């Protein structure tokens, strides 16, 4: 019988010339950028004003608030990870496997980075760090990264430990199914995730990630929600 007890772990003859026009509003919750690239023929000493190739990309990045005032969810309008997958970078040391995460940690005031299937959650260091200063840098970094064509993740396996295994007992299978179908989608909407750690002696241990990892109100709400589902 599952007790009402849950523990959370915090856990060659041409060159490419680039020009970019960015429209940003520090108070706005969206960011539009248009990048143009063109190639000029350099066979003569003078660059001919002939546009040989033109490639225009537009990215519209939106933001969503989370229950944690120090975390903000950025939606680039394109896939970040595979559906249902998440990846947590609580510090810069954990970002070795992601070029994008490493770039985001270079922004002053960024404490944590979290990836979902279609979003990036940024957690700033504290209340003294102003989102008006951080947001434009995050917008520009995300846009530049997706324009580069680099892989988001290189050698890491995204989180997904709610997968049911053959050796899981009936209760653990039930818990994982509830987490995967009822709990995690809601938490991911808030820019975070909750992962199964273990279930022993009637005690369920979960790991909070992203915006939820440092938000007391989210932890209490989630704890009550999980208890109501599994009891």
Short mmCIF file of C-alpha atoms in Angstrom, two decimals, residues 7-144:
data_model
loop_
_atom_site.label_atom_id
_atom_site.label_comp_id
_atom_site.label_asym_id
_atom_site.label_seq_id
_atom_site.Cartn_x
_atom_site.Cartn_y
_atom_site.Cartn_z
CA UNK A 7 10.72 12.80 -1.00
CA UNK A 8 12.10 15.23 -3.57
CA UNK A 9 15.76 15.40 -4.60
CA UNK A 10 16.87 18.93 -5.64
CA UNK A 11 18.74 18.63 -7.33
CA UNK A 12 37.66 28.55 -52.33
CA UNK A 13 36.73 31.70 -54.38
CA UNK A 14 33.87 33.09 -52.64
CA UNK A 15 33.05 34.17 -49.14
CA UNK A 16 29.87 34.28 -47.13
CA UNK A 17 28.81 37.62 -45.72
CA UNK A 18 26.27 37.66 -42.93
CA UNK A 19 24.01 40.49 -41.85
CA UNK A 20 21.34 40.29 -39.22
CA UNK A 21 18.46 42.55 -38.30
CA UNK A 22 16.91 42.00 -34.92
CA UNK A 23 13.79 43.55 -33.53
CA UNK A 24 13.66 43.41 -29.79
CA UNK A 25 11.63 45.00 -27.04
CA UNK A 26 12.99 44.44 -23.57
CA UNK A 27 9.52 44.62 -22.13
CA UNK A 28 8.00 42.42 -24.79
CA UNK A 29 7.54 38.69 -24.35
CA UNK A 30 8.54 37.84 -27.89
CA UNK A 31 11.51 38.31 -30.17
CA UNK A 32 11.67 38.33 -33.95
CA UNK A 33 14.87 38.05 -35.94
CA UNK A 34 15.52 37.96 -39.66
CA UNK A 35 18.91 36.78 -40.84
CA UNK A 36 20.10 37.26 -44.40
CA UNK A 37 23.15 35.62 -45.92
CA UNK A 38 24.58 36.21 -49.34
CA UNK A 39 27.62 35.13 -51.32
CA UNK A 40 29.64 37.57 -53.40
CA UNK A 41 31.99 36.58 -56.24
CA UNK A 42 35.60 37.41 -55.38
CA UNK A 43 37.31 36.46 -58.66
CA UNK A 44 38.16 40.12 -59.22
CA UNK A 45 39.62 42.60 -56.78
CA UNK A 46 36.27 44.31 -56.36
CA UNK A 47 33.24 42.72 -54.82
CA UNK A 48 30.49 42.79 -57.40
CA UNK A 49 27.13 43.92 -56.08
CA UNK A 50 25.54 40.74 -57.41
CA UNK A 51 23.42 38.72 -55.03
CA UNK A 52 24.07 35.11 -55.97
CA UNK A 53 22.33 33.39 -53.12
CA UNK A 54 19.80 34.54 -50.61
CA UNK A 55 18.56 32.67 -47.59
CA UNK A 56 16.17 34.31 -45.14
CA UNK A 57 15.28 32.74 -41.82
CA UNK A 58 12.72 34.04 -39.37
CA UNK A 59 12.43 32.84 -35.78
CA UNK A 60 9.69 33.96 -33.44
CA UNK A 61 10.57 33.20 -29.82
CA UNK A 62 7.90 33.47 -27.16
CA UNK A 63 8.22 33.37 -23.39
CA UNK A 64 5.98 31.99 -20.68
CA UNK A 65 6.11 32.67 -16.99
CA UNK A 66 6.49 29.73 -14.60
CA UNK A 67 5.46 29.28 -10.97
CA UNK A 68 9.08 30.10 -10.11
CA UNK A 69 9.72 33.86 -10.56
CA UNK A 70 13.40 33.14 -11.18
CA UNK A 71 12.65 30.78 -14.08
CA UNK A 72 11.33 31.70 -17.51
CA UNK A 73 10.25 29.40 -20.33
CA UNK A 74 11.41 30.23 -23.88
CA UNK A 75 9.59 28.66 -26.86
CA UNK A 76 11.59 28.94 -30.11
CA UNK A 77 8.81 27.48 -32.24
CA UNK A 78 10.92 24.49 -33.27
CA UNK A 79 11.88 21.12 -31.84
CA UNK A 80 14.45 21.14 -29.06
CA UNK A 81 14.33 17.47 -28.00
CA UNK A 82 12.26 14.49 -29.00
CA UNK A 83 8.66 14.43 -27.67
CA UNK A 84 8.53 13.53 -23.99
CA UNK A 85 12.28 13.97 -23.45
CA UNK A 86 13.88 16.46 -21.09
CA UNK A 87 17.44 17.37 -20.18
CA UNK A 88 18.49 19.26 -17.06
CA UNK A 89 21.65 21.38 -16.63
CA UNK A 90 21.62 22.64 -13.02
CA UNK A 91 25.10 24.16 -13.45
CA UNK A 92 27.69 24.83 -16.15
CA UNK A 93 29.59 21.66 -15.25
CA UNK A 94 26.66 19.57 -16.45
CA UNK A 95 26.51 21.36 -19.81
CA UNK A 96 29.52 19.64 -21.40
CA UNK A 97 27.27 17.59 -23.68
CA UNK A 98 25.24 20.50 -25.08
CA UNK A 99 26.68 23.37 -27.17
CA UNK A 100 23.46 25.35 -26.67
CA UNK A 101 23.50 24.96 -22.89
CA UNK A 102 27.15 26.05 -22.75
CA UNK A 103 26.34 29.18 -24.77
CA UNK A 104 23.42 30.03 -22.48
CA UNK A 105 25.57 29.66 -19.36
CA UNK A 106 27.90 32.36 -20.75
CA UNK A 107 25.12 34.88 -20.21
CA UNK A 108 25.64 36.81 -17.00
CA UNK A 109 23.04 35.93 -14.38
CA UNK A 110 22.09 32.49 -15.73
CA UNK A 111 22.08 29.82 -13.03
CA UNK A 112 20.37 26.84 -14.69
CA UNK A 113 19.26 25.60 -18.11
CA UNK A 114 16.57 23.03 -18.85
CA UNK A 115 15.46 21.58 -22.20
CA UNK A 116 12.03 20.19 -23.02
CA UNK A 117 10.71 18.88 -26.30
CA UNK A 118 9.83 22.37 -27.59
CA UNK A 119 11.12 24.79 -24.97
CA UNK A 120 14.15 26.03 -23.04
CA UNK A 121 13.79 27.06 -19.41
CA UNK A 122 16.29 29.56 -18.03
CA UNK A 123 16.72 30.01 -14.28
CA UNK A 124 18.44 33.19 -13.16
CA UNK A 125 20.64 33.39 -10.10
CA UNK A 126 18.42 35.42 -7.80
CA UNK A 127 15.90 38.23 -7.51
CA UNK A 128 18.63 40.85 -8.00
CA UNK A 129 19.15 39.72 -11.60
CA UNK A 130 16.76 41.64 -13.88
CA UNK A 131 14.97 39.68 -16.59
CA UNK A 132 15.07 42.82 -18.75
CA UNK A 133 18.83 42.33 -19.02
CA UNK A 134 18.84 38.55 -19.35
CA UNK A 135 15.99 38.02 -21.82
CA UNK A 136 17.50 39.82 -24.85
CA UNK A 137 20.73 37.84 -24.45
CA UNK A 138 18.82 34.57 -24.24
CA UNK A 139 16.76 35.50 -27.31
CA UNK A 140 19.90 36.29 -29.33
CA UNK A 141 21.74 33.17 -28.16
CA UNK A 142 18.89 30.82 -29.04
CA UNK A 143 18.42 32.44 -32.46
CA UNK A 144 22.14 32.36 -33.29
#
